[in-house]
Coordinates of C-alpha atoms and ligand atoms in Angstrom, one line a residue:
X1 CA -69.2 -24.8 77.1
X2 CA -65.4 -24.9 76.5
X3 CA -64.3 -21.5 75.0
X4 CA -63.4 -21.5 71.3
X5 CA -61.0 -19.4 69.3
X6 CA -61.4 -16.9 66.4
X7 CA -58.4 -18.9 65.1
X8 CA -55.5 -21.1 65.8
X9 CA -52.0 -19.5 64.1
X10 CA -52.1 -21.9 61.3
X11 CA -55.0 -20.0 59.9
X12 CA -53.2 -16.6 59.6
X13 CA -50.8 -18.7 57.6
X14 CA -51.3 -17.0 54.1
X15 CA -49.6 -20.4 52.3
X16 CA -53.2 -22.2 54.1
X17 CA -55.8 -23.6 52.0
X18 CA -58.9 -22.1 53.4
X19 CA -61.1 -24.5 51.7
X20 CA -60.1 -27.5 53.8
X21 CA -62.0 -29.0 56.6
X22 CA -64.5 -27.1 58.6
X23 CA -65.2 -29.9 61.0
X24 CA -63.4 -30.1 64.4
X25 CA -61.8 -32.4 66.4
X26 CA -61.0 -30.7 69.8
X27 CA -57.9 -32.2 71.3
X28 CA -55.5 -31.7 74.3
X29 CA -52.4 -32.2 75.7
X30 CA -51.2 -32.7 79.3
X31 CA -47.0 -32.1 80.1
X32 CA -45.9 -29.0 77.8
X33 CA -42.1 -30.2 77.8
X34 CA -39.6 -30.5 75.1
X35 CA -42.3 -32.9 73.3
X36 CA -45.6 -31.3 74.4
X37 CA -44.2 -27.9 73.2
X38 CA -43.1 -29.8 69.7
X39 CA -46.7 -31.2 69.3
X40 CA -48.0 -27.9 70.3
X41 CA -46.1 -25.8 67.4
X42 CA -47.5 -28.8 65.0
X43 CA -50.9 -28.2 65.7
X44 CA -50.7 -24.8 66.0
X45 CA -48.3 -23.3 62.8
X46 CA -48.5 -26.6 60.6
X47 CA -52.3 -27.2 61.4
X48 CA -53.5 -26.9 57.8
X49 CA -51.1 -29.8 57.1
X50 CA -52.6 -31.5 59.7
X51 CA -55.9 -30.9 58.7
X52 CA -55.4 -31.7 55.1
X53 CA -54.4 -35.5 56.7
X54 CA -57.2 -36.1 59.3
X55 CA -60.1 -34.6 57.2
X56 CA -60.6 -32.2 60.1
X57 CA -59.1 -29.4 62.5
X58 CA -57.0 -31.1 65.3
X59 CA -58.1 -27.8 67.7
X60 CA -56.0 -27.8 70.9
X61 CA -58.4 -26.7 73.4
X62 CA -56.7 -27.3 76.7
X63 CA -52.8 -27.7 77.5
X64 CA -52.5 -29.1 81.3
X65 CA -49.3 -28.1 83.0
X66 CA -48.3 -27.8 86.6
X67 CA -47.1 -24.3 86.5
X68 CA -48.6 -22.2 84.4
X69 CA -46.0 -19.6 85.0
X70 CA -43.1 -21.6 83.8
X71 CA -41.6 -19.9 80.6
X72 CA -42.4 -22.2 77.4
X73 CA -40.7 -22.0 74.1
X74 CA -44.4 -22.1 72.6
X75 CA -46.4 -19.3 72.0
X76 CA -50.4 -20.8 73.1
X77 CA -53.8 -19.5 72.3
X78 CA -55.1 -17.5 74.8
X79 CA -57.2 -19.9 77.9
X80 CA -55.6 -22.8 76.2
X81 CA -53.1 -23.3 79.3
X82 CA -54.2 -24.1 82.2
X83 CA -53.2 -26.4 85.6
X84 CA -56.3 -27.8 86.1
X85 CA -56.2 -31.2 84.7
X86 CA -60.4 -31.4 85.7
X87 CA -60.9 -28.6 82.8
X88 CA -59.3 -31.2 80.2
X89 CA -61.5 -34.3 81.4
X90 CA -65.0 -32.2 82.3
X91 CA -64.7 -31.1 78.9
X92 CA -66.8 -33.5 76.7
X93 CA -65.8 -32.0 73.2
X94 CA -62.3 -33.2 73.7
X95 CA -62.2 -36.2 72.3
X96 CA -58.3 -37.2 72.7
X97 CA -55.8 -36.3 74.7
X98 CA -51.7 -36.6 74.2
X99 CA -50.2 -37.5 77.5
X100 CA -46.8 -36.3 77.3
X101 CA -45.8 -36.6 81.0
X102 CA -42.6 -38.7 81.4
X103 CA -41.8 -41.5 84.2
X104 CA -45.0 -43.2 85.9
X105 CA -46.7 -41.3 88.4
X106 CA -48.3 -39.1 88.1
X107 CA -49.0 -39.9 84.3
X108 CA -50.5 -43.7 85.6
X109 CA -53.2 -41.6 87.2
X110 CA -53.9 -39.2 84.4
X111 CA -53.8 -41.6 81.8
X112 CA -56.7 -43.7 83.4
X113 CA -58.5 -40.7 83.9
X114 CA -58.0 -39.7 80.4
X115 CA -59.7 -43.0 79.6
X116 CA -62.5 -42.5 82.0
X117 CA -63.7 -39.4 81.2
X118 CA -64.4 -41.0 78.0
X119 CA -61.7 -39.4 75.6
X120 CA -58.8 -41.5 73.8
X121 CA -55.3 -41.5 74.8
X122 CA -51.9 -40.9 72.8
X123 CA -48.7 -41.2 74.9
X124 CA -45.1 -41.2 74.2
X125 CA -44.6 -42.6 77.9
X126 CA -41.8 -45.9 77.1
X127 CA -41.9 -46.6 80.8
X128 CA -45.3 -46.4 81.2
X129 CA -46.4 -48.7 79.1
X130 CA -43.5 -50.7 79.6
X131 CA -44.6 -50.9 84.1
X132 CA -48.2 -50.6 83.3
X133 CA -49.1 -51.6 79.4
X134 CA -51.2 -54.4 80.1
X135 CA -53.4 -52.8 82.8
X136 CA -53.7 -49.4 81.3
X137 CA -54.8 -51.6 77.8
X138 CA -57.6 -53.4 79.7
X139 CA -58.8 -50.7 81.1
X140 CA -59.1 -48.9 77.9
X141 CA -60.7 -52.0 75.8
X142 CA -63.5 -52.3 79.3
X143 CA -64.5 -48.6 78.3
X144 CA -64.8 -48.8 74.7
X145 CA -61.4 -46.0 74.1
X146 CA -57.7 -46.7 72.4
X147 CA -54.2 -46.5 73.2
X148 CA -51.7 -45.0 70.2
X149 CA -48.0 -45.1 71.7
X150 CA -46.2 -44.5 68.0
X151 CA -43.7 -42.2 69.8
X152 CA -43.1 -44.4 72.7
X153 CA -40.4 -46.6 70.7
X154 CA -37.8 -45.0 68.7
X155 CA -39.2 -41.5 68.4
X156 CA -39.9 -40.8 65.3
X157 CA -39.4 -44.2 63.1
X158 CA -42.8 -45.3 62.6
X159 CA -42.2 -49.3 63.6
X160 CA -45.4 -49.3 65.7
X161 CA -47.5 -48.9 62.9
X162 CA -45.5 -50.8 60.7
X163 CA -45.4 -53.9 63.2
X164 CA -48.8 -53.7 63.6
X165 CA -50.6 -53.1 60.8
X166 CA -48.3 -52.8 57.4
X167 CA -46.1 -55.7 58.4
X168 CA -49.0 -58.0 59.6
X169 CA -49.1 -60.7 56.5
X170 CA -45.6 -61.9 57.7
X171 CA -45.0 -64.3 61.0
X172 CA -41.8 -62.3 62.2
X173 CA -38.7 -64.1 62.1
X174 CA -36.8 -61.3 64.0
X175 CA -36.2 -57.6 65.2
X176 CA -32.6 -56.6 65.6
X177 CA -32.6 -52.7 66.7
X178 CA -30.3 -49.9 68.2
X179 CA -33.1 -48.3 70.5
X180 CA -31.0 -45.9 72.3
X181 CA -29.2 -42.6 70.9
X182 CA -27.5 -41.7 73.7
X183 CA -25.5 -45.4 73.7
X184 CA -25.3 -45.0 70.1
X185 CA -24.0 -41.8 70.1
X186 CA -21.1 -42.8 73.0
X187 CA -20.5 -46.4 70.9
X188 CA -20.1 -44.1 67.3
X189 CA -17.7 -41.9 69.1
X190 CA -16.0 -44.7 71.1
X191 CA -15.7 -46.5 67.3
X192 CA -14.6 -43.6 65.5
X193 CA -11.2 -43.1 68.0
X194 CA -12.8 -39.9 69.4
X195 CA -12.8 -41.0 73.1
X196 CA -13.4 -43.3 76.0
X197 CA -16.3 -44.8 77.6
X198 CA -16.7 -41.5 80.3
X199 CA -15.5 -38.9 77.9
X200 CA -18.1 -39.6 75.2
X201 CA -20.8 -39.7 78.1
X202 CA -19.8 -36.1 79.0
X203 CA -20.0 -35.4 75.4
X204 CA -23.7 -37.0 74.9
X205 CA -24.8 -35.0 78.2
X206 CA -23.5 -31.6 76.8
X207 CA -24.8 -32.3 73.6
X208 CA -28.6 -33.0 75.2
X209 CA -28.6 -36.8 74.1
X210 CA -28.3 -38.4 77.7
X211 CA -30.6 -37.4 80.7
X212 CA -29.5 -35.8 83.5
X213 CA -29.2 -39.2 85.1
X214 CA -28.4 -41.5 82.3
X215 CA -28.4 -44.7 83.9
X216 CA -31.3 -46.6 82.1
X217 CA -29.9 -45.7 78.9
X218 CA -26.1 -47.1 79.4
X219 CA -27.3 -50.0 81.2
X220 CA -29.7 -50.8 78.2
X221 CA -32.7 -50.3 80.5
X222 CA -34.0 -47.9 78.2
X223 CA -34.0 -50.4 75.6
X224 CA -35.3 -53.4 77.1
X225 CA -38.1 -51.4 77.8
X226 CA -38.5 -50.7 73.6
X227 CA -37.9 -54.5 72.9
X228 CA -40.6 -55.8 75.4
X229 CA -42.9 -53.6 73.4
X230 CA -42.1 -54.3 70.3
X231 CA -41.0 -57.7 70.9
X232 CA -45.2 -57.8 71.9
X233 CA -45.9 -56.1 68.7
X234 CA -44.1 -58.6 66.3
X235 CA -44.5 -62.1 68.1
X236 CA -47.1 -61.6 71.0
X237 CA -44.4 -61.7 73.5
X238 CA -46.0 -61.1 77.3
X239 CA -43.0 -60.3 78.9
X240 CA -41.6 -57.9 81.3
X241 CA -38.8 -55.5 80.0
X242 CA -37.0 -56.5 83.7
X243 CA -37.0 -60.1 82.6
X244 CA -34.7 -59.5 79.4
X245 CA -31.5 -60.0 79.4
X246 CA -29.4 -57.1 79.2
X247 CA -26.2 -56.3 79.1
X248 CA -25.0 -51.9 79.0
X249 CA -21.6 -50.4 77.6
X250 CA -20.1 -49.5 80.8
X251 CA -17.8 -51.7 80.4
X252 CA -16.5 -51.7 76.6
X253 CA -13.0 -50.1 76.0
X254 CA -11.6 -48.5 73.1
X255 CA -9.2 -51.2 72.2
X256 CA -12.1 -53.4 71.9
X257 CA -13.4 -51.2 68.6
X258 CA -10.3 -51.6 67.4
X259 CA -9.9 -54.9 67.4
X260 CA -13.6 -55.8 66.4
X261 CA -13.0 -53.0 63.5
X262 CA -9.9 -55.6 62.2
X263 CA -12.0 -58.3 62.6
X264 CA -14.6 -56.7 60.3
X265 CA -17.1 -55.4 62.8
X266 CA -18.5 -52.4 64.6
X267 CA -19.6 -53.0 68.6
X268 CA -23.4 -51.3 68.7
X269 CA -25.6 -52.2 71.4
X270 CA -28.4 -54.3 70.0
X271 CA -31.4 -55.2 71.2
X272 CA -32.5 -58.4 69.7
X273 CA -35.9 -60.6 69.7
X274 CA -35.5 -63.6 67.4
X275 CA -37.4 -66.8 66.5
X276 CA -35.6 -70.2 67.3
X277 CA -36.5 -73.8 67.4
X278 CA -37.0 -73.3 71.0
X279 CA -38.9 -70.5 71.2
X280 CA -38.2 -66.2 71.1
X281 CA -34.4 -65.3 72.5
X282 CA -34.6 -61.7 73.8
X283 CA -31.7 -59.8 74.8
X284 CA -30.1 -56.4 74.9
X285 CA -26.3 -56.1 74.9
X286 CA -23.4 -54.7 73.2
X287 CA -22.3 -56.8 70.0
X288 CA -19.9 -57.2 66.6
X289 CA -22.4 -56.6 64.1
X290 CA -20.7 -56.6 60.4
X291 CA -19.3 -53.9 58.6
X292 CA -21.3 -52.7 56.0
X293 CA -24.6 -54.3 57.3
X294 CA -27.0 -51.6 57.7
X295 CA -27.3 -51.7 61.5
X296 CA -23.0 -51.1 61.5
X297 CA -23.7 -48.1 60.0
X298 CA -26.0 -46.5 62.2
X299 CA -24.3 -43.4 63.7
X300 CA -24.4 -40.8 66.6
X301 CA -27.5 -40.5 68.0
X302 CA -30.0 -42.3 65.1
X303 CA -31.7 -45.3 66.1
X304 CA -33.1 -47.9 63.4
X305 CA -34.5 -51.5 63.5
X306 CA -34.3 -54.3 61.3
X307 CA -37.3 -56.2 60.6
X308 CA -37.4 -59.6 59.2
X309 CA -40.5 -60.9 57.6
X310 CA -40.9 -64.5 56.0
X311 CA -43.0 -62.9 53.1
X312 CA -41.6 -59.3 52.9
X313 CA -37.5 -60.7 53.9
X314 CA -35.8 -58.2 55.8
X315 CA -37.1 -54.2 56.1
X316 CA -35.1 -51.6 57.5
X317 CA -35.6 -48.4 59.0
X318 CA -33.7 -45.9 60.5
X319 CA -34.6 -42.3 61.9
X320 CA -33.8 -39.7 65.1
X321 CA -35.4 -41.8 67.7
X322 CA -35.8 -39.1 70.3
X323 CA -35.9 -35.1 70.4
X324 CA -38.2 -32.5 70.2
X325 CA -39.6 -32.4 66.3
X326 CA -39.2 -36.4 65.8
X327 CA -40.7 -37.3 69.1
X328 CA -44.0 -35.1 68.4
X329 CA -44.0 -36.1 64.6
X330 CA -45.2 -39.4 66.1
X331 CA -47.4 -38.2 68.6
X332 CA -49.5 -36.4 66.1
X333 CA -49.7 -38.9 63.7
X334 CA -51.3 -40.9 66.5
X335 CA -53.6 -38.0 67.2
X336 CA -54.7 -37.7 63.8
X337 CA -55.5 -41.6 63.3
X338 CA -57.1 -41.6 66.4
X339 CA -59.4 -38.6 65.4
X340 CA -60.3 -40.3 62.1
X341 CA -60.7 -43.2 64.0
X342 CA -58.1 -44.9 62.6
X343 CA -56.6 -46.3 65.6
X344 CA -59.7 -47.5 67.5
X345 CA -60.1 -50.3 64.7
X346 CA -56.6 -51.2 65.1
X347 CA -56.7 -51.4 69.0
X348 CA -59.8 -52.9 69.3
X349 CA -58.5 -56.0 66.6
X350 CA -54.9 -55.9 68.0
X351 CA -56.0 -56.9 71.6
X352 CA -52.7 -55.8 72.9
X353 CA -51.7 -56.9 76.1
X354 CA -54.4 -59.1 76.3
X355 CA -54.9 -62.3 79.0
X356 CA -57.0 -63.9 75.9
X357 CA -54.6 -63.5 73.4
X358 CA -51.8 -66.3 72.4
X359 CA -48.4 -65.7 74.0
X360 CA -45.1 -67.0 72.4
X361 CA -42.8 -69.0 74.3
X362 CA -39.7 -67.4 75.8
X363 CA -36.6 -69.3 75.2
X364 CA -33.7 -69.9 77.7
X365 CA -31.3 -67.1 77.4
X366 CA -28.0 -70.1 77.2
X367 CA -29.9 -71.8 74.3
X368 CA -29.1 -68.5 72.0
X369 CA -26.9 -69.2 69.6
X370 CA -24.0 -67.2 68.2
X371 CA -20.4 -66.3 67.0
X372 CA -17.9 -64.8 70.1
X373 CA -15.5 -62.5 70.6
X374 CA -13.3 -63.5 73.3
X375 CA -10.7 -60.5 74.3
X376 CA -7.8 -61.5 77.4
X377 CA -5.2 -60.3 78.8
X378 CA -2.4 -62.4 79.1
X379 CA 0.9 -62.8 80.4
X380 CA 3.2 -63.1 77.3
X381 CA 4.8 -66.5 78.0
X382 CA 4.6 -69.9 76.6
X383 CA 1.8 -72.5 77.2
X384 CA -0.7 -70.0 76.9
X385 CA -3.3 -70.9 74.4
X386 CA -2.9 -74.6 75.4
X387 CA -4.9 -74.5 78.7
X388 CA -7.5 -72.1 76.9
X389 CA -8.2 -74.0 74.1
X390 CA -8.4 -77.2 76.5
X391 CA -11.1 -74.9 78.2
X392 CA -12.9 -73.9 75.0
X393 CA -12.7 -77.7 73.5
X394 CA -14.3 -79.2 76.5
X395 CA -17.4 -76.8 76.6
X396 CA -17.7 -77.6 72.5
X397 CA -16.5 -73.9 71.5
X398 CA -14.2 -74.3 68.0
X399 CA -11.9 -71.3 67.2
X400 CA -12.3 -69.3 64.6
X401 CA -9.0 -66.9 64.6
X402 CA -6.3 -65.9 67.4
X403 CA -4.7 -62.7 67.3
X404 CA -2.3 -61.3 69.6
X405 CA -2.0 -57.2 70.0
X406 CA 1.9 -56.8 70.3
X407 CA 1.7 -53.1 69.5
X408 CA -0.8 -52.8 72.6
X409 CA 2.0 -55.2 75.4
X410 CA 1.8 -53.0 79.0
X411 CA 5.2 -52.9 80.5
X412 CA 4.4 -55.7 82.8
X413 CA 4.2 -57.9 79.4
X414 CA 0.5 -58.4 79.5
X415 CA -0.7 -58.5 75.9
X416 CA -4.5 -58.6 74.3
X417 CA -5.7 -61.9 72.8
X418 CA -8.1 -61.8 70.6
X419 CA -10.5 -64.9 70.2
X420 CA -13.0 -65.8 67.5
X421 CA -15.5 -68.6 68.0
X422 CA -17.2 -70.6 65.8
X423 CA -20.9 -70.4 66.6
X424 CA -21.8 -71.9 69.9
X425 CA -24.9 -71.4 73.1
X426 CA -24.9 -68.9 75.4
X427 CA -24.6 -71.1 78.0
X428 CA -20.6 -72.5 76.4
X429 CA -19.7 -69.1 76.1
X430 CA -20.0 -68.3 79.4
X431 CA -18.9 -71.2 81.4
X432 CA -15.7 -71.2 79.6
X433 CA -15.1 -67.6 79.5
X434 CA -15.7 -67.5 83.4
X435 CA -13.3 -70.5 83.3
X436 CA -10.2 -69.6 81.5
X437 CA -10.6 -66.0 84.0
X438 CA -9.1 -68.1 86.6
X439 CA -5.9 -68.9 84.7
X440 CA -3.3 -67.5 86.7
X441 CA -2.0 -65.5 83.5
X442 CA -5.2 -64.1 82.3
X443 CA -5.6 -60.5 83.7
X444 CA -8.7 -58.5 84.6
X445 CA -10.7 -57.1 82.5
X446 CA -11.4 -59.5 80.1
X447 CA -14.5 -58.9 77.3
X448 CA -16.7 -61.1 76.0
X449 CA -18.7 -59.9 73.1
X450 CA -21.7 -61.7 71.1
X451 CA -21.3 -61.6 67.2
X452 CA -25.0 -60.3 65.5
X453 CA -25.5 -63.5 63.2
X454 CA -25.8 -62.3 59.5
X455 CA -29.7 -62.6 59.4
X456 CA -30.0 -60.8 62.2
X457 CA -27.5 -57.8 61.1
Ligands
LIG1 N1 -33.0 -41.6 76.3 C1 -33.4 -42.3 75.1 C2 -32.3 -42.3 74.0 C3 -34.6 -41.6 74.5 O1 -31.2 -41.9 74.3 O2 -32.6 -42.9 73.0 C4 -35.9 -41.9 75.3 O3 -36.1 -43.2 75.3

């Protein structure tokens, strides 16, 4: 008989309305980090809110940690905590669990024995579902329990439950999102004249957007992972986050904001899936998107995604897509539609990550189609552009604009050229960029930079 509690701290709140639910849904989360201690102070000090939504009392009944001792920024009920995960599962009046353990093991383990002990799961665990989604779905469908990963993909901007259920009169035409703060934050700063590439990395550690080690996020890792999810979400894509194209920020330089600023665009890294003739282009890389476009105008560390319906035309939304409050905002929204049961009906119709259900085709990554943003360096002397456009005409690539950067000559006259093109594959852009590199006057480190098309931006 699991112990129960003369009250949880929502119910000293004199603002609470005493008259609302009675009935009980015991719940319990495993990981009390930043997030588990978020969802935690949700239940616990807004739980008449909480309440008031599911028709019930969400009642945390066990918190699984590994060290109990560890100090929490969360004050607990008494016997809630505990590091003995069999407690949680042997406990058959939990009904659903929120998994908010990080990186794969050991949260792979726990998560299929949160299944088999019978009890629902909500994770916001990206990279878990990204490695193991498919596996970890089937194995809930076989025993009859659901999934709810709402917080998994841009914290707290509810586009899993608006791909999957609000949005699902449409056949997607394309999702263009910024998926990662921390590159968002270093790109806004980089954009805004406030530093380079390393310095705003620095600032994005101190400031608690990037991890510790924030590889995954500059390399745009971290959002592959969010586009094979969603990209499954919107167009039944089965397709490993590994196998998208990506592209990080490593390598962008300040000039280059200035220059795509004059040009009338701001560089954001963009993680795109988008319907073509010959099948669904997915990528993740850094890109002009338009001034004034919504997606140009996310700043700092927001995320937001644009949504492009054939019914409902384009939708956009835009929130904090990690920390503590709009990580676990998500998370117990998934807890309370899976206590009202919410989610079960949606899983159990969805057939995520299914072998039996449809799969798109994935297009060739050359075949995409777009506007370029060339930028050299050059040795300032004559019969220059000559050879590069011979290049650019061969391959099919019309130019848009030139612009030299006089103001920005080094003192061994190299100067920045600045190349629009008219729209062209993939496959043009690269073959002639990696071509006119080996003209003797073209410098290292040349940028090449994909323009967002206006219906994706
Ligand atoms: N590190 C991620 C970001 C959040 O900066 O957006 C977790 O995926």
């Amino acid at each position: 008989m699991a112990p129960s509690f003369p009250f949880q701290s929502w119910q000293a709140n004199p603002l609470s309305d005493w008259s609302i639910p009675v009935e009980k849904s015991f719940v319990g989360i495993v990981g009390m980090g930043t997030v588990g201690a978020g969802v935690a102070r949700l239940l616990l000090d807004h739980g008449d809110r909480t309440a008031r939504h599911a028709g019930r009392t969400l009642w945390l009944q066990h918190v699984v940690v590994r060290d109990v001792h560890k100090k929490r920024d969360v004050d607990l009920p008494a016997g809630v905590l505990t590091d003995d995960l069999d407690r949680l599962l042997n406990d058959r009046q939990v009904s659903l669990v929120a998994l908010l353990v990080g990186g794969i093991e050991p949260a792979r383990t726990i998560a299929v024995k949160i299944l088999e002990s019978g009890k629902d799961l909500v994770t916001a665990n990206k990279a878990l579902l990204a490695e193991h989604g498919p596996e970890l779905f089937d194995r809930a469908r076989d025993l009859g329990r659901s999934i709810a990963f709402e917080a998994a993909v841009a914290g707290g901007i509810p586009i899993i439950t608006n791909l999957a259920q609000c949005l699902n009169a449409n056949k997607i035409l394309s999702v263009s999102g910024i998926l990662n703060g921390t590159t968002n934050y270093i790109v806004s700063r980089m954009d805004r004249g406030q530093g380079d590439f390393a310095s705003s990395l620095v600032q994005a550690q101190r400031l608690g957007f990037a991890e510790a080690d924030p590889t995954m996020d500059i390399d745009g890792s971290d959002a592959a992972q969010k586009l094979a999810i969603l990209a499954h979400l919107a167009f039944g894509a089965q397709v490993h986050w590994a196998d998208i194209p990506r592209r990080g920020i490593e390598q962008l330089q300040v000039d280059d904001f200035r220059y795509a600023q004059q040009l009338g665009y701001r560089i954001k890294l963009i993680a795109l899936a988008e319907l073509t003739r010959s099948g669904l282009q997915l990528s993740v890389s850094p890109m002009l998107v338009k001034l004034g476009t919504p997606l140009a105008e996310v700043q700092d560390n927001f995320n937001a995604i644009r949504v492009v319906g054939d019914a409902v035309g384009p939708v956009f939304f835009h929130g904090q897509g990690a920390g503590q409050m709009p990580t676990a905002s998500a998370v117990v929204a998934d807890m309370i539609d899976t206590a009202v049961g919410r989610t079960k009906i949606t899983f159990q119709t969805l057939k995520l990550w299914s072998d039996t259900a449809p799969s798109i085709e994935i297009a060739y990554p050359g075949d995409a189609r777009a506007r370029y943003y060339y930028r050299l360096n050059i040795t300032d002397q004559s019969n220059v552009l000559a050879p590069v456009s011979e290049i650019m005409g061969r391959y099919g690539i019309s130019i848009a604009s030139v612009f030299q950067h006089d103001d920005d000559r080094s003192d061994s006259n190299v100067v920045p050229l600045v190349i629009m093109t008219h729209e062209t594959t993939e496959q043009n852009a690269a073959a002639a960029f990696r071509e006119i590199n080996q003209l003797d006057f073209v410098h290292p480190a040349a940028q090449r930079l994909k323009v967002l098309n206006s219906t994706g931006g």
